[in-house]
């Protein structure tokens, strides 16, 4: 057979190369077209899931009130609130208010606005409760729709273990507790990363800090990821499995049963404390009703907000073994160093009244529904050069402490 000529070989090689180039270009174009087709479909599916979720948690409103801070407050019939989606509550109505804790302060009328949405003088009709409307923008800020309204799983421990949570707290443990009470002043701490938050709260805790942790939490927080701004907002939280699959903030899942028509959980608090100026307190009591065993939440003197049904919990069905008070921040180190997110007022405990944040009149609730002073109070500051805590006691404030700090500074790199 005669050998193939160099000319034919050269042409064949050129043909193959040209074919490969065209095939590669066609493949890239097809891939791009497929991606462009798939991307809108994926976005559409995500939007459908978001709208279905919004329909589930935004119950039909009898009336809607626009707050000066931009929130919309839906007045929802009390028996249609999210709690009654729970299988054990379906078809039921909220319980009547129980007897308050013994030796409580006399019931005072609320003479000032606690939240911004009430500043216009509007209120929800009788038989309804105010619920902050959740928006598409709120959910789009969350990593996953199914985790919206829940604390990230990696942020579950009270003590610092590199998870990103840092605390300055006072706590008591080793006994049986049936509730806790304290007053805390409200500030507007700066949160420097959208995935961080700053809060001040009471924890009622039972179980271990493993997968069986039960907590009830209430206080105020600045949480841009959840609310889209930096206003301090009244909030609640609960979990029965260390924040894994149960519980949520506020009324974003079935659990907490609200009974009050004047307080919107998750709404901005107003007025707020100012540095060297007037201080505004938020007084919170969480206690277990001896008759039915549910955990009730009270603001001020006598303003019952609602309750966590006992069946939600395992360990907290009986009692708590720890109560804790203080501040917490999340430090993502997104810039490679410690966050400048503030805790409390953003000033250290040593600066004292009108400058530092405080908790005062710390009390526990005993088995007979009595408010009792705390003994053996322990202090914990994970990183005292970033956020610290300082305890005191006097005849007016009882047990108290100052806490907080600026976060990143020359001593907190």
Coordinates of C-alpha atoms in Angstrom, one line a residue:
X1 CA 0.0 0.0 0.0
X2 CA 1.3 3.5 -0.9
X3 CA 2.2 5.7 2.1
X4 CA -0.3 8.6 2.9
X5 CA 1.0 11.9 1.6
X6 CA 2.1 14.7 4.0
X7 CA -0.5 16.9 2.4
X8 CA -3.4 14.6 3.2
X9 CA -2.1 14.1 6.8
X10 CA -1.9 17.9 7.3
X11 CA -5.4 18.4 6.0
X12 CA -6.7 15.6 8.2
X13 CA -5.1 17.1 11.3
X14 CA -6.6 20.5 10.5
X15 CA -10.0 19.0 10.0
X16 CA -9.9 17.2 13.4
X17 CA -8.7 20.3 15.2
X18 CA -11.4 22.4 13.6
X19 CA -14.0 19.8 14.5
X20 CA -12.9 19.8 18.1
X21 CA -13.0 23.6 18.3
X22 CA -16.6 23.7 16.9
X23 CA -17.7 20.9 19.2
X24 CA -16.2 22.6 22.2
X25 CA -17.8 25.9 21.3
X26 CA -21.2 24.2 20.8
X27 CA -20.9 22.3 24.1
X28 CA -20.1 25.6 26.0
X29 CA -23.0 27.4 24.3
X30 CA -25.4 24.6 25.1
X31 CA -24.2 24.4 28.7
X32 CA -24.6 28.2 29.1
X33 CA -28.1 28.0 27.6
X34 CA -29.0 25.1 29.9
X35 CA -27.7 27.0 33.0
X36 CA -29.6 30.1 31.9
X37 CA -32.7 28.0 31.6
X38 CA -32.2 26.2 34.9
X39 CA -31.4 29.2 36.9
X40 CA -34.7 31.0 36.5
X41 CA -36.5 27.7 37.2
X42 CA -34.5 27.3 40.4
X43 CA -35.2 30.8 41.4
X44 CA -38.9 30.4 40.6
X45 CA -39.1 27.2 42.8
X46 CA -37.4 29.0 45.6
X47 CA -39.8 31.9 45.3
X48 CA -42.8 29.5 45.4
X49 CA -41.4 27.8 48.6
X50 CA -40.9 31.2 50.2
X51 CA -44.5 32.3 49.4
X52 CA -45.9 29.0 50.6
X53 CA -44.0 29.5 53.9
X54 CA -45.2 33.1 54.2
X55 CA -48.8 31.9 53.7
X56 CA -48.3 29.4 56.5
X57 CA -46.8 31.8 59.1
X58 CA -48.6 35.1 58.2
X59 CA -52.0 34.3 59.4
X60 CA -55.1 36.2 58.0
X61 CA -55.2 39.7 59.6
X62 CA -58.3 41.4 60.9
X63 CA -56.4 44.7 60.8
X64 CA -52.9 45.7 59.8
X65 CA -50.9 48.6 61.5
X66 CA -47.9 50.2 59.9
X67 CA -45.2 51.0 62.5
X68 CA -42.9 54.1 62.2
X69 CA -39.9 51.7 61.9
X70 CA -41.4 50.1 58.7
X71 CA -42.8 47.0 60.3
X72 CA -46.3 45.8 59.5
X73 CA -48.2 44.5 62.5
X74 CA -51.0 42.0 61.7
X75 CA -53.9 41.8 64.2
X76 CA -54.7 38.0 64.1
X77 CA -57.6 36.3 65.7
X78 CA -56.2 34.7 68.9
X79 CA -57.2 31.1 68.0
X80 CA -55.6 31.4 64.6
X81 CA -52.1 32.2 65.8
X82 CA -49.2 29.8 64.8
X83 CA -49.2 28.0 68.1
X84 CA -52.5 26.3 67.2
X85 CA -51.0 24.6 64.2
X86 CA -49.4 22.3 66.7
X87 CA -51.1 18.9 66.8
X88 CA -51.6 19.0 70.6
X89 CA -53.2 22.5 70.4
X90 CA -55.4 22.2 67.3
X91 CA -58.9 23.3 68.0
X92 CA -58.1 24.7 71.4
X93 CA -58.1 28.2 72.8
X94 CA -55.6 30.0 75.0
X95 CA -55.8 29.3 78.7
X96 CA -57.0 32.0 81.1
X97 CA -54.2 33.9 83.0
X98 CA -53.0 32.0 86.1
X99 CA -52.3 33.5 89.5
X100 CA -49.2 35.6 89.5
X101 CA -46.1 34.8 91.5
X102 CA -46.5 35.5 95.2
X103 CA -45.0 38.7 96.7
X104 CA -44.9 40.3 93.2
X105 CA -45.1 44.0 92.8
X106 CA -48.6 45.5 92.7
X107 CA -50.1 45.5 89.1
X108 CA -49.4 48.8 87.5
X109 CA -51.1 50.2 84.4
X110 CA -48.8 50.6 81.5
X111 CA -48.6 54.4 81.1
X112 CA -46.0 54.6 78.3
X113 CA -45.5 53.0 74.9
X114 CA -43.2 50.0 75.1
X115 CA -43.0 49.5 71.3
X116 CA -42.9 51.8 68.3
X117 CA -45.9 50.3 66.5
X118 CA -48.2 51.6 69.3
X119 CA -46.9 55.2 69.1
X120 CA -49.7 56.3 66.6
X121 CA -52.3 55.3 69.2
X122 CA -53.6 52.4 67.1
X123 CA -54.2 49.0 68.7
X124 CA -55.4 45.5 67.9
X125 CA -59.1 44.8 68.4
X126 CA -60.3 42.6 71.3
X127 CA -59.9 38.9 70.5
X128 CA -56.8 39.4 68.4
X129 CA -53.1 39.5 69.0
X130 CA -50.4 41.6 67.2
X131 CA -47.9 39.6 65.1
X132 CA -45.0 41.2 63.2
X133 CA -45.5 40.3 59.5
X134 CA -42.7 38.3 58.0
X135 CA -41.7 39.4 54.5
X136 CA -39.9 37.8 51.5
X137 CA -36.9 40.0 52.3
X138 CA -36.7 38.6 55.8
X139 CA -36.6 35.0 54.5
X140 CA -34.1 35.8 51.7
X141 CA -31.6 36.9 54.3
X142 CA -31.7 33.4 55.9
X143 CA -29.3 30.7 54.6
X144 CA -32.1 28.2 54.3
X145 CA -35.9 28.6 54.4
X146 CA -36.3 25.7 56.8
X147 CA -33.8 27.3 59.3
X148 CA -35.5 30.7 59.2
X149 CA -36.3 32.0 62.7
X150 CA -33.9 29.5 64.3
X151 CA -30.5 29.9 65.8
X152 CA -27.7 28.4 63.7
X153 CA -26.8 25.0 65.0
X154 CA -23.2 25.9 65.4
X155 CA -24.1 28.5 68.0
X156 CA -25.5 26.4 70.8
X157 CA -23.3 26.5 73.9
X158 CA -23.4 28.7 76.9
X159 CA -19.6 28.6 77.3
X160 CA -17.1 29.7 74.7
X161 CA -15.7 26.8 72.6
X162 CA -14.7 28.6 69.4
X163 CA -18.3 28.4 68.1
X164 CA -18.6 32.2 67.7
X165 CA -20.8 32.9 70.7
X166 CA -19.4 35.1 73.5
X167 CA -21.1 35.9 76.8
X168 CA -20.9 38.1 79.9
X169 CA -23.4 36.5 82.2
X170 CA -24.4 35.7 85.8
X171 CA -25.9 32.3 86.6
X172 CA -27.0 30.0 89.4
X173 CA -27.3 26.2 89.1
X174 CA -27.4 23.0 91.1
X175 CA -31.0 23.6 92.4
X176 CA -34.5 23.3 91.3
X177 CA -35.9 26.5 89.8
X178 CA -39.4 27.3 88.7
X179 CA -38.7 30.7 87.1
X180 CA -36.7 33.9 87.1
X181 CA -37.2 37.6 87.1
X182 CA -34.9 40.6 86.4
X183 CA -35.0 44.2 85.0
X184 CA -32.5 45.1 82.2
X185 CA -31.9 48.4 80.5
X186 CA -32.4 48.6 76.8
X187 CA -29.7 49.9 74.4
X188 CA -29.0 50.1 70.7
X189 CA -25.7 48.2 70.2
X190 CA -24.0 48.4 66.9
X191 CA -23.8 45.0 65.0
X192 CA -21.0 45.2 62.5
X193 CA -21.7 42.1 60.5
X194 CA -25.1 41.1 59.1
X195 CA -24.6 37.5 60.3
X196 CA -24.0 38.6 63.9
X197 CA -26.3 39.7 66.7
X198 CA -26.2 41.2 70.1
X199 CA -28.7 40.4 72.9
X200 CA -29.5 40.7 76.5
X201 CA -31.8 38.1 78.0
X202 CA -32.9 35.6 80.7
X203 CA -32.3 31.9 80.1
X204 CA -34.3 29.2 82.0
X205 CA -32.4 26.0 81.4
X206 CA -32.7 22.3 82.0
X207 CA -30.8 19.3 80.8
X208 CA -27.2 19.2 79.7
X209 CA -25.4 21.3 77.0
X210 CA -25.6 18.3 74.7
X211 CA -28.4 17.3 72.4
X212 CA -31.0 17.3 75.2
X213 CA -30.7 21.0 76.2
X214 CA -34.1 22.6 77.0
X215 CA -34.2 26.4 77.2
X216 CA -36.7 29.2 77.5
X217 CA -35.3 32.6 76.6
X218 CA -36.7 36.2 76.7
X219 CA -35.1 39.6 76.4
X220 CA -34.1 42.2 73.8
X221 CA -31.9 41.8 70.8
X222 CA -30.4 43.6 67.8
X223 CA -30.4 41.0 65.0
X224 CA -30.0 42.3 61.4
X225 CA -30.2 38.9 59.8
X226 CA -33.6 38.2 61.4
X227 CA -35.2 41.7 61.2
X228 CA -33.3 43.6 58.6
X229 CA -32.3 46.5 60.9
X230 CA -30.4 47.2 64.1
X231 CA -33.3 48.2 66.4
X232 CA -33.4 46.5 69.8
X233 CA -36.5 44.2 69.7
X234 CA -38.3 42.3 72.4
X235 CA -37.9 38.6 71.6
X236 CA -38.5 35.1 72.9
X237 CA -36.9 31.7 72.0
X238 CA -37.2 28.1 73.0
X239 CA -35.7 24.7 72.2
X240 CA -35.9 21.2 73.6
X241 CA -33.0 19.6 71.6
X242 CA -30.2 22.1 71.8
X243 CA -31.4 24.3 68.8
X244 CA -31.3 21.4 66.4
X245 CA -34.8 20.7 65.1
X246 CA -37.2 22.3 67.7
X247 CA -38.1 25.8 68.7
X248 CA -37.8 29.2 67.1
X249 CA -37.8 32.9 67.7
X250 CA -41.0 34.6 68.7
X251 CA -44.1 33.2 66.9
X252 CA -42.2 31.9 63.8
X253 CA -43.3 28.3 64.6
X254 CA -46.0 26.6 66.6
X255 CA -45.1 26.7 70.3
X256 CA -45.5 29.8 72.3
X257 CA -49.1 30.7 72.9
X258 CA -49.7 34.5 73.0
X259 CA -52.6 35.9 75.1
X260 CA -51.8 39.6 75.1
X261 CA -53.2 42.1 72.5
X262 CA -50.8 44.9 73.3
X263 CA -47.4 43.4 72.8
X264 CA -45.9 42.3 69.4
X265 CA -43.1 39.9 70.0
X266 CA -40.3 40.8 67.6
X267 CA -41.3 44.5 67.4
X268 CA -38.9 47.3 68.1
X269 CA -38.6 48.7 71.7
X270 CA -39.1 52.4 72.3
X271 CA -37.8 54.4 74.1
X272 CA -34.2 53.3 74.6
X273 CA -31.4 54.2 77.0
X274 CA -28.8 56.8 76.0
X275 CA -25.2 57.2 77.1
X276 CA -25.1 59.6 80.1
X277 CA -28.8 60.1 79.7
X278 CA -32.1 58.6 80.8
X279 CA -32.3 54.8 81.3
X280 CA -35.2 52.6 80.2
X281 CA -35.7 49.2 81.7
X282 CA -37.4 46.1 80.5
X283 CA -38.6 43.9 83.3
X284 CA -39.2 40.2 82.5
X285 CA -40.5 37.3 84.6
X286 CA -40.7 33.7 83.4
X287 CA -42.4 31.3 85.8
X288 CA -44.0 27.9 85.9
X289 CA -47.7 27.8 86.7
X290 CA -48.1 25.3 89.6
X291 CA -51.6 24.4 88.4
X292 CA -51.1 23.5 84.8
X293 CA -47.3 23.3 84.6
X294 CA -47.0 25.8 81.7
X295 CA -44.2 28.5 81.6
X296 CA -45.7 32.0 81.6
X297 CA -44.0 35.2 80.4
X298 CA -44.7 38.5 82.0
X299 CA -43.5 42.1 81.2
X300 CA -43.4 44.8 83.9
X301 CA -45.8 44.3 86.7
X302 CA -48.7 42.2 85.6
X303 CA -48.6 42.4 81.7
X304 CA -48.9 38.7 80.8
X305 CA -47.7 38.0 77.3
X306 CA -48.5 34.3 77.0
X307 CA -47.0 30.9 77.8
X308 CA -44.9 27.9 76.6
X309 CA -47.0 24.7 77.0
X310 CA -45.3 22.1 79.2
X311 CA -45.6 19.4 76.5
X312 CA -43.1 21.2 74.4
X313 CA -40.3 20.2 76.7
X314 CA -38.6 17.1 78.2
X315 CA -36.6 18.3 81.2
X316 CA -38.5 21.6 81.6
X317 CA -41.7 19.7 82.1
X318 CA -40.7 19.5 85.8
X319 CA -38.3 22.3 86.6
X320 CA -35.1 24.2 85.6
X321 CA -31.7 23.4 86.9
X322 CA -30.1 26.6 85.9
X323 CA -31.1 30.3 85.4
X324 CA -28.9 32.8 83.7
X325 CA -28.9 36.5 83.0
X326 CA -26.7 38.7 80.8
X327 CA -25.4 39.4 77.3
X328 CA -24.4 37.4 74.3
X329 CA -22.9 38.3 70.9
X330 CA -21.9 36.3 67.8
X331 CA -18.3 36.9 66.6
X332 CA -17.9 35.6 63.0
X333 CA -14.4 37.1 62.6
X334 CA -15.5 37.8 59.0
X335 CA -12.7 40.4 58.6
X336 CA -10.0 38.1 60.1
X337 CA -10.1 39.6 63.6
X338 CA -12.5 40.0 66.5
X339 CA -15.8 41.6 65.7
X340 CA -16.5 45.2 66.8
X341 CA -20.1 44.2 67.5
X342 CA -21.1 45.8 70.8
X343 CA -22.7 44.1 73.8
X344 CA -25.1 46.1 76.0
X345 CA -24.3 49.8 75.6
X346 CA -20.9 49.1 74.0
X347 CA -19.1 50.2 77.2
X348 CA -17.4 48.1 79.8
X349 CA -19.0 47.2 83.2
X350 CA -16.5 49.4 85.1
X351 CA -18.1 52.6 83.7
X352 CA -21.2 52.1 85.8
X353 CA -24.7 53.7 85.8
X354 CA -25.9 55.6 82.7
X355 CA -22.9 54.3 80.7
X356 CA -22.8 50.5 81.0
X357 CA -25.7 48.1 80.6
X358 CA -27.1 46.4 83.7
X359 CA -29.4 43.8 85.1
X360 CA -31.0 44.5 88.5
X361 CA -33.3 42.9 91.0
X362 CA -32.3 39.4 90.0
X363 CA -34.7 36.8 91.5
X364 CA -35.7 33.2 91.2
X365 CA -39.1 31.5 91.6
X366 CA -39.4 28.6 94.0
X367 CA -41.6 25.5 94.1
X368 CA -44.4 27.4 95.9
X369 CA -44.4 30.2 93.3
X370 CA -42.5 32.7 95.6
X371 CA -40.0 35.2 94.3
X372 CA -36.8 34.7 96.2
X373 CA -33.4 36.5 96.1
X374 CA -30.5 34.7 94.5
X375 CA -27.6 33.2 96.4
X376 CA -24.4 31.7 95.1
X377 CA -24.5 33.9 91.9
X378 CA -21.6 33.0 89.6
X379 CA -20.1 35.3 86.9
X380 CA -18.7 34.3 83.5
X381 CA -17.1 36.5 80.9
X382 CA -15.7 34.5 78.0
X383 CA -13.3 37.3 76.9
X384 CA -13.1 40.0 79.5
X385 CA -10.9 42.2 77.4
X386 CA -13.8 42.4 74.9
X387 CA -16.9 42.2 77.1
X388 CA -16.8 42.1 80.9
X389 CA -19.1 41.8 84.0
X390 CA -19.1 43.3 87.5
X391 CA -21.5 42.3 90.3
X392 CA -23.0 44.3 93.1
X393 CA -25.8 44.4 95.7
X394 CA -27.7 47.2 97.5
X395 CA -31.1 47.8 99.1
X396 CA -32.7 49.4 96.0
X397 CA -31.4 47.1 93.2
X398 CA -31.0 43.9 95.2
X399 CA -28.6 41.6 93.3
X400 CA -27.4 43.4 90.2
X401 CA -24.5 43.5 87.7
X402 CA -23.1 45.7 85.0
X403 CA -21.9 44.0 81.8
X404 CA -20.9 44.5 78.1
X405 CA -18.2 46.1 76.1
X406 CA -17.1 47.4 72.6
X407 CA -15.7 44.1 71.2
X408 CA -12.6 44.8 69.2
X409 CA -10.1 47.2 70.8
X410 CA -6.4 47.3 71.5
X411 CA -6.8 44.6 74.2
X412 CA -9.2 42.5 72.2
X413 CA -7.6 41.8 68.8

